[in-house]
Amino acid sequence: MSEGAPDLGAALAGLDGLETEAKAPPGPSPGARPLTLSGEARERIAEEIRRARGREVCFLAEVTPERTVVRARAVSRGNRAAVLAVARDAPEGGLLIHNHPSGNLAPSDADLAVAARVFDEGLGTAITNNQGSELYVVVEPPAPRLRLPLDVGALEGLLGPGGALAAMHPAYEDRPGQRVMMREIADRYNAGGVSLLEAGTGTGKSLAYLLPAARWALQNEERTVVSTNTINLQEQLVTKDLPVVAELVGQELTWAMVKGRGNYISIRRALLAQRGAGDLFDEDRSAEVSALLEWVHETGDGSLADLSFSPSEEVWEEVKSDPDACLRARCPHFQECFYQRSRRRAASAKLLVVNHHLLFTDVAVRRATQNWTQSAVLPAYRHVILDEAHNVEDAATSHLGAQVSRRGLFRLLARLDRRGKGLLTTLADALADQEGRAVEHRTRIEERVRPAVDDARARVTLFLDLLEPMLHPGAGEGEAVRIGGSGEGTLPEPTADEAVQERLHGLLGALQALARSVAELRTRIEGDEALTPEVEGRLLDLRGSERRLGAAEVALRLVLEPGDQADRLVRWLQLRGKGKRKNLVLAAAPIELGPVLREALFSKAETTVLTSATLTTRRRFDFLRERLGLDEGGLAELERPLEVGERVVSSPFDFREQSLVVVPTDLPDPQAEPEALNRETVRVVLELAERTD
């Protein structure tokens, strides 16, 4: 796969451990009145079952404060997956009812399993007969949560003149726009829905959204995810703004900055890489791996941000935390694992600071698994704040499409085998001391898997060498050329050329064959008893390669043979880099992102705030709303109404008096004298800072 490409499979494979502890649903409270079906509900249930000719039907009903079951509506017939899907969108405190055609109302094991699942969605479960005359309650519906609304006036007082913020900072300056923005966000937490907030430079956006989010978390025990586009803003929020907010609210507030898994080193994999360095890497990388292991004993964070040097790509690929190569609780380093420690911190935090890419990886996983209430890539959350929201569309698009590249494909194959080095060699070496059928496994590696890698590599070369020249001669470095168009600068369907189609199918077949060979090897070795830990670790690496081979095949098909999805996708080829480092990228993304965001984010979160200094077009949000699926037509497609608020908060700066645009005309040529350019730029900036104070 292409470097940096979103890897949904990896994220799906890594859904372990967070907030998924099974909890038994509570029974009815002592003295609670039994649930009874209203006459209207009983008649509706009996009628729907008659229409289904006595077969099993599932109903969703409401429960009144008097514990009467009312407004029962049929939601599925004989399909447990459909039942669970409906439950995810049902309001809390409802009751899921289904009939047993036999008349025996005792719950089966399957009934109990479904009851536990839907209880997590806020629903009780009951069984009735075909006449709707009896009701057996399997699990009582949970009482809907009571939320304490934010006191907007009290929050405003904290930020205003004479408030806690003014008392904390001698240089306090009143920012009326900040209080306007804070009121809008606090009202949105109370009412639910989406707020679009353009707030100019100097408004003080961070405190305006962090304060309501913090107070809501403390009052209602509900988590907010704060997502930004840049690491600089994330660091500012965590090190500067959140400590101020904690002091303002005067209560213990927990927060965590969450990074993607690939940012963390795996202690177990680093030790494996040290032992197999001679076989894993083309060049001698033992010193680099040793330096990383020394750093493991010094770092408290274990992420790239805490590393004083930049490791090579091939080394980091072998030592980073990877869901496919994770033993989870069976890992001897589980307790000290940097990634697992970060997840434990995140699970207990009420405010999570993430970047847009991590948020949309989480959204993509939740969409793929239809999981809106449990942990996924991130712990479960009900509220989302997107700062630097003008970048949201780009970030979401990259995670809801597909991408594969020349460099990514060769790197995937090289990880398995490159000139006798790679995973296959380290696995063969690990098998050398193994009893049982080790010789048979090593023979399979040499006679089946390595030749399959070589075949796939040759077919990648044949295919891409034919595809790349199809880019029009004027396509410059980095320019994307759209596939499937008829206008100027677009590329006709490459597979219309028989030679391209033949080589594509040859490549797809080779990737499938290699994935099968790897899977067969792994399965046969797993069947042997008493595997050593080193062999087990290498098998996890093989499993990861299997999945990545499958993902590459899917991406190639989506870009070049999209079938009935073609009308919903924009597909393109792009050349990146120069000379020998030139890299052909094949990509696809949904044309209309709005429906996906509306369905998978805005309608699932109770509160969503999007803010930036630049969201409007001619002071209107119409274009943004259309792109994000929040226009009137899009909102009309939702089953439940979604309120969307808009507000523009002007910057407090007088730009005519408080800003100056300066264009130096005497700086050195950046191509001829890059170091001199840097020195002179520093001089100019320093001189301007001194002159303008």
XYZ file of C-alpha atoms in Angstrom:
693
model
C 0.000 0.000 0.000
C 1.052 3.599 -0.398
C 2.989 5.142 2.447
C 0.650 7.182 4.610
C -2.429 5.630 3.066
C -5.299 4.985 5.460
C -5.307 1.343 6.487
C -8.809 0.409 7.607
C -7.854 -3.258 7.843
C -5.080 -2.471 10.313
C -7.418 -0.362 12.390
C -10.071 -3.085 12.361
C -7.486 -5.654 13.380
C -6.470 -3.556 16.360
C -9.826 -3.261 18.127
C -8.667 -4.740 21.377
C -9.080 -4.079 24.995
C -10.687 -0.695 25.467
C -13.975 -0.341 27.300
C -15.275 -3.659 26.029
C -15.598 -5.309 29.424
C -18.818 -7.313 29.494
C -21.361 -6.093 32.027
C -24.419 -8.026 33.057
C -27.615 -6.020 32.518
C -29.290 -5.165 35.829
C -32.651 -6.619 36.724
C -35.683 -4.554 37.686
C -35.328 -2.326 40.715
C -36.960 -3.633 43.911
C -40.664 -2.888 43.955
C -40.799 -1.890 40.274
C -44.169 -2.425 38.604
C -44.173 -5.041 35.826
C -44.193 -3.844 32.230
C -47.565 -4.132 30.519
C -48.556 -3.867 26.865
C -51.065 -1.159 26.028
C -54.105 -2.236 24.006
C -52.809 -0.332 20.987
C -49.401 -2.020 21.209
C -50.953 -5.476 21.649
C -53.150 -5.043 18.566
C -50.257 -3.746 16.459
C -48.029 -6.688 17.466
C -50.727 -9.297 16.735
C -51.558 -7.697 13.366
C -47.919 -7.578 12.184
C -47.369 -11.221 13.214
C -50.512 -12.260 11.299
C -49.191 -10.422 8.234
C -45.908 -12.343 8.630
C -47.950 -15.592 8.733
C -46.917 -16.343 12.289
C -43.181 -16.099 11.718
C -40.804 -14.201 13.995
C -41.107 -10.393 13.932
C -39.097 -7.862 15.915
C -40.678 -4.668 17.317
C -39.304 -1.504 18.818
C -41.540 0.109 21.450
C -41.485 2.986 23.922
C -41.998 2.670 27.677
C -43.984 5.327 29.554
C -43.100 6.499 33.091
C -46.074 4.343 34.237
C -44.205 1.324 32.710
C -46.704 0.813 29.912
C -45.355 -0.375 26.560
C -46.696 1.855 23.771
C -46.147 2.676 20.083
C -44.758 -0.710 19.025
C -43.545 -0.757 15.419
C -42.206 -3.664 13.401
C -38.557 -3.140 12.510
C -37.359 -6.499 11.149
C -38.467 -10.013 10.330
C -36.273 -12.983 11.177
C -32.963 -11.190 10.725
C -30.836 -10.803 13.869
C -28.301 -8.525 12.129
C -31.140 -6.161 11.190
C -32.333 -6.187 14.816
C -28.921 -5.117 16.057
C -28.643 -2.440 13.374
C -31.995 -0.943 14.400
C -31.005 -1.046 18.068
C -28.018 1.189 17.408
C -30.250 4.042 16.305
C -33.041 3.602 18.876
C -33.563 6.134 21.695
C -32.503 5.045 25.172
C -35.069 3.464 27.476
C -37.014 1.661 24.739
C -37.966 -2.001 24.532
C -37.085 -4.513 21.817
C -39.817 -7.163 21.548
C -39.948 -10.303 19.420
C -42.359 -13.212 19.327
C -41.728 -16.917 19.811
C -44.102 -18.635 17.343
C -44.046 -21.765 19.543
C -45.676 -19.863 22.413
C -42.825 -20.867 24.756
C -41.536 -17.509 26.029
C -38.367 -18.825 27.710
C -35.333 -17.019 26.213
C -32.812 -19.051 24.203
C -29.041 -18.539 24.419
C -29.263 -16.474 21.212
C -31.987 -14.316 22.812
C -29.795 -13.699 25.853
C -26.828 -12.759 23.632
C -28.920 -10.241 21.705
C -30.376 -8.894 24.961
C -26.880 -8.173 26.287
C -25.894 -6.459 23.032
C -28.933 -4.193 22.815
C -28.741 -3.308 26.509
C -25.414 -1.634 25.660
C -27.408 0.436 23.151
C -29.820 1.550 25.909
C -32.679 -0.904 25.259
C -34.492 -3.580 27.219
C -35.663 -6.868 25.681
C -38.911 -8.846 25.932
C -40.583 -11.887 24.305
C -44.266 -12.203 23.462
C -46.544 -14.801 21.892
C -48.200 -14.500 18.475
C -51.318 -12.927 19.980
C -49.412 -10.282 21.945
C -51.305 -11.340 25.051
C -48.273 -12.234 27.181
C -44.979 -10.440 27.777
C -41.842 -12.000 29.248
C -39.238 -9.341 30.076
C -35.738 -10.708 29.457
C -33.887 -7.502 30.383
C -35.449 -4.399 31.885
C -35.010 -1.239 29.784
C -32.460 1.086 31.384
C -33.766 4.411 32.600
C -32.826 7.192 30.154
C -29.857 9.186 31.387
C -30.644 12.511 32.976
C -28.211 15.175 31.807
C -27.557 18.400 33.647
C -27.630 21.341 31.215
C -24.790 23.810 31.213
C -25.292 27.084 33.066
C -24.339 29.363 30.185
C -24.342 32.507 32.307
C -21.964 31.001 34.852
C -19.570 29.896 32.104
C -19.674 33.339 30.529
C -18.857 34.852 33.900
C -15.641 32.822 34.096
C -14.357 34.446 30.879
C -15.717 37.953 31.335
C -14.258 41.013 33.116
C -14.076 40.361 36.840
C -14.240 36.594 36.305
C -11.845 33.781 37.173
C -9.802 34.174 33.971
C -9.230 37.880 34.660
C -8.127 37.051 38.198
C -5.638 34.457 36.900
C -3.983 36.738 34.328
C -2.798 40.293 35.152
C -2.613 41.055 31.391
C -6.226 39.914 30.836
C -8.044 41.550 27.914
C -11.778 41.145 27.466
C -12.742 39.284 24.272
C -16.491 39.673 23.684
C -16.288 37.431 20.604
C -14.899 34.613 22.731
C -17.938 34.797 25.012
C -20.303 34.857 22.018
C -18.651 31.731 20.652
C -18.677 30.020 24.050
C -22.427 30.724 24.452
C -23.163 29.188 21.042
C -21.211 26.037 21.925
C -22.719 25.709 25.404
C -26.221 26.053 23.929
C -25.324 23.358 21.383
C -24.268 20.971 24.162
C -27.610 21.581 25.864
C -29.761 21.209 22.742
C -27.684 18.810 20.607
C -26.948 19.079 16.896
C -24.234 20.773 14.862
C -22.697 24.250 15.092
C -20.704 25.880 12.293
C -18.579 28.647 13.789
C -16.266 30.919 11.870
C -14.195 32.849 14.401
C -11.527 35.255 13.248
C -7.920 35.419 14.398
C -7.603 36.464 18.032
C -11.061 35.327 19.131
C -9.670 32.826 21.608
C -11.373 29.799 20.099
C -9.618 27.207 22.254
C -10.970 28.409 25.604
C -14.357 29.089 24.020
C -14.852 25.413 23.166
C -12.765 23.716 25.866
C -14.628 25.330 28.754
C -18.130 24.013 27.800
C -16.629 20.619 26.892
C -14.883 20.364 30.267
C -17.910 21.462 32.297
C -20.164 19.031 30.395
C -17.729 16.170 31.018
C -17.610 16.897 34.738
C -21.388 17.289 35.083
C -22.506 14.431 32.854
C -19.561 12.009 32.644
C -19.549 12.192 28.831
C -16.424 12.366 26.708
C -15.607 14.971 24.049
C -13.101 14.414 21.250
C -11.273 17.585 20.207
C -9.756 17.156 16.748
C -7.250 19.484 15.084
C -5.302 19.388 11.843
C -1.858 20.343 13.169
C 0.399 18.977 15.883
C 1.173 22.554 16.980
C -2.422 23.196 18.002
C -2.655 19.808 19.727
C 0.423 20.632 21.797
C -0.999 24.058 22.645
C -4.277 22.538 23.824
C -2.593 19.926 26.014
C 0.250 21.964 27.507
C -1.276 25.440 27.733
C -5.049 25.678 27.357
C -6.340 22.596 29.187
C -4.392 23.366 32.393
C -6.018 26.833 32.358
C -9.469 25.290 31.828
C -8.896 22.842 34.699
C -8.076 25.785 36.970
C -11.137 27.714 35.770
C -13.599 24.875 36.470
C -11.945 24.176 39.823
C -12.337 20.394 39.592
C -10.101 17.504 38.649
C -10.241 17.218 34.859
C -8.679 14.368 32.872
C -7.445 14.688 29.296
C -5.108 12.855 26.936
C -3.497 13.466 23.570
C -4.084 10.374 21.423
C -1.751 9.398 18.583
C -2.063 6.731 15.929
C -0.697 3.297 16.778
C 2.112 3.512 14.237
C 3.675 6.355 16.245
C 4.655 3.986 19.076
C 7.516 1.519 19.312
C 6.741 -2.106 20.140
C 9.218 -3.411 22.712
C 8.707 -7.033 21.636
C 9.133 -6.255 17.931
C 12.215 -4.124 18.601
C 13.837 -7.039 20.457
C 12.915 -9.360 17.565
C 14.401 -6.886 15.073
C 17.623 -6.760 17.075
C 17.977 -10.545 16.982
C 17.144 -10.758 13.268
C 18.764 -7.527 12.036
C 21.220 -9.403 9.835
C 18.402 -11.062 7.876
C 15.778 -8.309 7.952
C 17.622 -5.386 6.353
C 19.641 -4.918 3.184
C 22.159 -2.730 4.993
C 23.531 -3.172 8.493
C 20.935 -1.504 10.713
C 21.973 -3.107 14.008
C 23.311 0.184 15.454
C 20.038 1.938 14.682
C 17.968 -0.824 16.305
C 20.261 -0.815 19.356
C 19.844 2.955 19.682
C 16.062 2.508 19.643
C 16.260 -0.126 22.387
C 18.414 2.190 24.504
C 15.811 4.917 24.007
C 13.064 2.498 25.151
C 14.629 2.535 28.639
C 14.742 6.353 28.700
C 11.484 7.506 27.122
C 8.294 7.949 29.064
C 6.204 8.292 25.928
C 7.588 5.735 23.476
C 6.408 7.673 20.420
C 8.263 9.228 17.512
C 7.628 12.705 18.944
C 9.902 11.826 21.893
C 12.699 10.438 19.705
C 15.761 12.643 19.164
C 16.599 11.123 15.756
C 14.586 10.010 12.741
C 14.748 6.239 12.230
C 14.893 4.885 8.688
C 11.570 3.802 7.185
C 12.533 0.127 6.943
C 13.643 -0.024 10.597
C 10.577 1.748 11.956
C 8.352 -0.557 9.882
C 9.852 -3.524 11.778
C 9.689 -2.055 15.295
C 6.515 0.032 15.382
C 3.370 -1.119 17.154
C 1.237 -3.009 14.644
C -2.225 -4.511 15.279
C -1.418 -7.529 13.124
C 1.757 -8.276 15.087
C 0.306 -7.680 18.556
C -0.015 -10.470 21.119
C -2.165 -8.204 23.297
C -2.492 -9.516 26.861
C -0.267 -12.521 26.013
C 2.660 -10.227 25.219
C 5.397 -10.365 27.890
C 5.679 -6.555 27.602
C 1.925 -5.843 27.740
C 1.979 -3.846 30.975
C 4.879 -1.582 29.947
C 3.771 -1.350 26.281
C 3.755 2.328 25.312
C 0.764 1.982 23.000
C -1.333 0.058 25.530
C -0.455 2.584 28.232
C -1.620 5.386 25.949
C -4.923 3.568 25.380
C -5.439 3.119 29.099
C -4.890 6.841 29.613
C -7.342 7.606 26.816
C -9.965 5.246 28.285
C -10.016 7.182 31.551
C -9.879 10.686 30.027
C -12.959 12.845 29.490
C -11.308 15.067 26.871
C -9.330 13.477 24.032
C -7.122 15.610 21.790
C -6.553 13.937 18.399
C -5.814 14.896 14.803
C -8.346 14.785 11.971
C -6.737 11.723 10.400
C -7.057 9.665 13.584
C -10.654 10.816 14.095
C -11.662 9.798 10.576
C -9.862 6.478 10.894
C -12.098 5.903 13.920
C -15.185 7.019 11.973
C -14.273 4.667 9.099
C -13.923 1.713 11.500
C -17.208 2.514 13.246
C -18.922 2.770 9.877
C -17.475 -0.570 8.735
C -18.461 -2.344 11.978
C -21.658 -0.369 12.689
C -20.326 0.265 16.197
C -21.402 3.637 17.569
C -21.328 2.985 21.328
C -18.232 0.920 22.145
C -14.514 1.513 21.776
C -13.045 1.450 18.265
C -9.804 3.223 17.320
C -10.811 5.772 19.974
C -12.843 5.198 23.127
C -16.567 5.836 22.717
C -17.584 9.508 22.631
C -20.791 11.527 22.304
C -19.416 14.958 21.449
C -16.921 16.148 18.809
C -15.206 19.496 18.307
C -13.318 19.971 15.038
C -10.928 22.920 15.133
C -9.127 23.914 11.924
C -12.297 22.520 10.331
C -11.486 23.912 6.884
C -9.278 20.777 6.559
C -12.043 18.324 7.474
C -13.088 17.448 3.929
C -9.555 16.562 2.811
C -8.862 14.496 5.921
C -12.154 12.607 5.668
C -11.741 11.949 1.942
C -8.339 10.335 2.417
C -9.784 7.873 4.942
C -12.943 6.963 3.071
C -11.257 6.115 -0.226
C -8.401 3.851 -1.305
C -4.812 4.350 -2.426
C -1.974 2.166 -3.657
C 1.418 3.102 -5.096
C 4.444 1.664 -6.871
C 6.630 2.290 -3.833
C 4.045 0.845 -1.457
C 3.631 -2.360 -3.481
C 7.380 -2.959 -3.728
C 7.823 -2.211 -0.025
C 5.078 -4.722 0.819
C 6.826 -7.434 -1.206
C 10.285 -6.468 0.032
C 9.125 -6.870 3.611
C 8.482 -10.533 2.847
C 11.639 -11.097 0.821
C 14.321 -8.924 -0.749
C 17.455 -10.617 -2.027
C 17.220 -13.336 0.596
C 16.389 -11.003 3.473
C 13.068 -10.160 5.099
C 10.327 -11.913 7.060
C 10.628 -15.210 5.219
C 14.316 -15.485 6.090
C 13.835 -14.573 9.752
C 10.976 -17.094 9.968
C 13.097 -19.802 8.356
C 15.897 -19.081 10.833
C 13.459 -19.197 13.757
C 12.232 -22.578 12.525
C 15.758 -23.986 12.422
C 15.643 -25.031 16.093
C 12.002 -26.067 15.941
C 10.923 -29.683 16.269
C 8.058 -31.316 14.391
C 7.649 -30.435 10.722
C 10.136 -27.544 10.662
C 12.009 -28.936 7.640
C 8.733 -29.212 5.714
C 7.872 -25.582 6.556
C 11.305 -24.316 5.491
C 10.972 -26.235 2.226
C 7.572 -24.625 1.621
C 9.113 -21.184 2.156
C 11.815 -21.835 -0.446
C 9.760 -23.718 -3.026
C 6.385 -21.937 -2.857
C 6.364 -18.629 -1.005
C 9.583 -17.044 -2.260
C 8.749 -17.864 -5.913
C 5.280 -16.354 -5.363
C 6.917 -13.146 -4.079
C 9.206 -13.041 -7.115
C 6.268 -13.563 -9.470
C 4.233 -10.793 -7.814
C 7.215 -8.417 -7.964
C 7.747 -9.116 -11.678
C 4.056 -8.545 -12.402
C 4.040 -5.252 -10.476
C 6.901 -4.065 -12.692
C 5.254 -5.238 -15.920
C 1.924 -3.634 -15.032
C 3.125 -0.266 -13.726
C 5.693 0.141 -16.507
C 2.787 -0.129 -18.961
C 0.408 2.066 -16.947
C 2.734 4.963 -16.112
C 3.355 6.112 -19.735
C -0.424 6.497 -20.145
C -0.218 9.725 -18.140
C -0.315 12.542 -20.665
C 3.122 14.023 -21.446
C 2.230 17.382 -19.905
C 1.425 15.915 -16.499
C 3.814 17.603 -14.125
C 5.248 16.365 -10.860
C 2.462 15.903 -8.315
C -0.326 16.632 -10.817
C -3.289 14.282 -10.491
C -4.809 13.012 -13.742
C -8.394 11.892 -13.457
C -9.391 8.457 -14.776
C -12.551 7.864 -16.715
C -13.224 11.337 -18.032
C -13.577 12.589 -21.575
C -12.483 16.207 -21.070
C -9.070 17.739 -21.581
C -6.452 16.481 -19.132
C -8.396 13.337 -18.216
C -7.405 9.761 -18.892
C -9.704 7.212 -20.595
C -10.234 3.969 -18.689
C -6.787 2.273 -18.722
C -8.390 -1.183 -18.781
C -9.959 -0.378 -22.153
C -6.481 -1.239 -23.442
C -6.348 -5.040 -23.653
C -2.677 -5.161 -22.715
C -3.299 -3.136 -19.535
C -6.283 -5.290 -18.629
C -4.288 -8.488 -19.184
C -1.382 -7.299 -17.030
C -3.748 -5.996 -14.312
C -5.455 -9.374 -14.072
C -2.045 -11.054 -14.008
C -1.001 -8.830 -11.101
C -4.264 -9.353 -9.202
C -3.901 -13.108 -9.653
C -0.295 -12.998 -8.438
C -1.267 -11.019 -5.318
C -4.054 -13.521 -4.596
C -1.703 -16.468 -5.105
C 0.930 -14.933 -2.829
C -1.640 -14.217 -0.115
C -2.813 -17.851 -0.335
C 0.758 -19.157 -0.128
C 1.480 -17.014 2.919
C -1.810 -18.062 4.553
C -1.153 -21.768 3.923
C 2.358 -21.479 5.353
C 1.109 -19.678 8.456
C -1.754 -22.139 8.993
C 0.526 -25.192 8.708
C 3.067 -23.758 11.161
C 0.311 -22.762 13.613
C -0.812 -26.405 13.566
C 2.483 -27.470 15.126
C 2.556 -27.655 18.902
C 5.069 -25.899 21.166
C 5.828 -22.940 18.918
C 8.601 -20.757 20.273
C 7.675 -17.117 21.056
C 9.947 -15.950 18.235
C 8.141 -18.126 15.675
C 4.768 -16.943 17.024
C 5.828 -13.324 16.594
C 6.873 -13.928 12.991
C 3.533 -15.606 12.260
C 1.789 -12.429 13.372
C 3.958 -10.500 10.896
C 2.882 -12.956 8.174
C -0.775 -12.390 9.046
C -0.223 -8.664 8.604
C 1.317 -9.249 5.179
C -1.687 -11.383 4.154
C -4.087 -8.608 5.030
C -2.021 -5.920 3.303
C -1.851 -8.017 0.140
C -5.639 -8.273 0.204
C -5.975 -4.516 0.781
C -3.670 -3.780 -2.179
C -5.775 -6.020 -4.415
C -8.999 -4.293 -3.293
C -7.486 -0.841 -3.908
C -6.305 -1.772 -7.418
C -9.759 -3.079 -8.317
C -11.490 -0.002 -6.901
C -9.303 2.381 -8.923
C -9.166 0.454 -12.205
C -12.238 -1.830 -12.185
C -14.801 -0.049 -9.968
C -17.846 -1.639 -11.608
C -21.135 -0.147 -10.406
C -19.264 2.121 -7.964
C -17.689 4.158 -10.774
C -20.329 6.895 -10.687
C -19.786 7.422 -6.947
C -15.999 7.720 -7.094
C -13.388 10.105 -8.411
C -10.319 8.097 -9.476
C -6.904 9.355 -10.464
C -3.239 8.624 -11.194
C -0.473 10.827 -9.854
C 3.319 10.960 -10.179
C 5.138 12.062 -7.041
C 8.856 12.697 -6.632
C 11.605 13.005 -9.227
C 14.053 10.787 -11.054
C 14.640 7.398 -9.444
C 12.406 8.395 -6.530
C 9.445 8.921 -8.840
C 6.374 7.161 -7.439
C 3.161 6.352 -9.327
C 0.079 6.606 -7.086
C -3.354 5.151 -7.936
C -6.207 6.534 -5.822
C -9.986 6.686 -5.489
C -12.253 8.715 -3.226
C -16.009 9.261 -2.896
C -17.316 12.130 -5.037
C -19.907 13.103 -2.470
C -18.472 13.034 1.018
C -21.488 14.767 2.559
C -23.825 11.751 2.825
C -21.092 9.702 4.490
C -20.270 12.399 7.057
C -23.937 13.045 7.715
C -24.623 9.367 8.325
C -21.410 8.347 10.123
C -20.526 11.437 12.156
C -23.070 14.228 12.460
C -26.141 12.057 13.044
C -24.273 9.791 15.494
C -22.664 12.419 17.742
C -24.982 14.319 20.059
C -22.929 17.499 19.655
C -20.623 18.439 16.790
C -18.846 21.789 16.577
C -16.847 22.802 13.493
C -14.770 25.939 13.865
C -12.054 27.753 11.963
C -11.065 31.265 10.959
C -12.111 30.410 7.370
C -15.351 28.462 6.875
C -17.666 30.811 4.979
C -17.819 31.811 1.337
C -18.944 35.437 0.984
C -19.910 35.334 4.668
C -22.295 32.410 4.069
C -22.022 28.734 5.074
C -24.027 27.428 2.086
C -21.069 25.913 0.221
C -19.637 24.245 3.343
C -23.031 22.840 4.326
C -23.505 21.330 0.893
C -20.035 19.754 0.894
C -20.537 18.290 4.382
C -24.073 17.002 3.750
C -25.690 19.572 6.067
C -27.766 21.350 3.429
C -31.570 21.217 3.676
C -31.860 18.401 1.117
C -29.333 16.277 2.951
C -30.856 16.887 6.379
C -34.277 15.898 5.027
C -32.930 12.383 4.371
C -32.284 11.751 8.078
C -34.846 9.792 10.102
C -34.426 12.137 13.054
C -34.186 15.928 12.720
C -30.711 17.407 13.135
C -30.459 21.041 14.123
C -27.611 22.994 12.512
C -26.603 26.403 13.837
C -24.386 29.001 12.162
C -22.459 31.922 13.566
C -19.696 34.222 12.366
C -17.589 35.836 15.100
C -15.470 38.667 13.754
C -11.820 39.023 14.673
C -11.072 41.598 17.394
C -7.996 42.746 15.476
C -7.981 45.994 13.507
C -5.998 44.613 10.618
C -5.440 48.035 9.019
C -3.736 49.264 12.185
C -2.396 46.022 13.642
C -0.963 44.189 10.635
C 1.676 44.780 8.018
C 2.498 42.804 4.873
C 6.229 42.841 4.128
C 7.843 41.421 0.960
C 11.662 41.332 1.177
C 13.178 41.780 -2.288
C 16.860 41.206 -1.482
C 16.888 37.598 -0.215
C 19.300 35.081 -1.819
C 18.116 32.657 -4.510
C 16.604 29.645 -2.674
C 17.885 27.240 -5.351
C 21.438 28.569 -5.480
C 21.994 29.490 -1.823
C 19.511 27.673 0.447
C 21.619 28.092 3.617
C 22.154 31.791 2.943
C 18.401 32.152 2.391
C 17.740 30.652 5.820
C 20.204 32.994 7.532
C 18.824 36.085 5.800
C 15.217 35.083 6.524
C 16.047 34.842 10.225
C 17.680 38.270 10.090
C 14.660 39.872 8.395
C 12.144 38.312 10.785
C 14.169 39.361 13.833
C 14.580 42.910 12.550
C 10.843 43.233 11.856
C 9.937 41.826 15.267
C 12.187 44.387 16.960
C 10.862 47.310 14.906
C 7.180 46.432 15.357
C 7.499 45.310 18.995
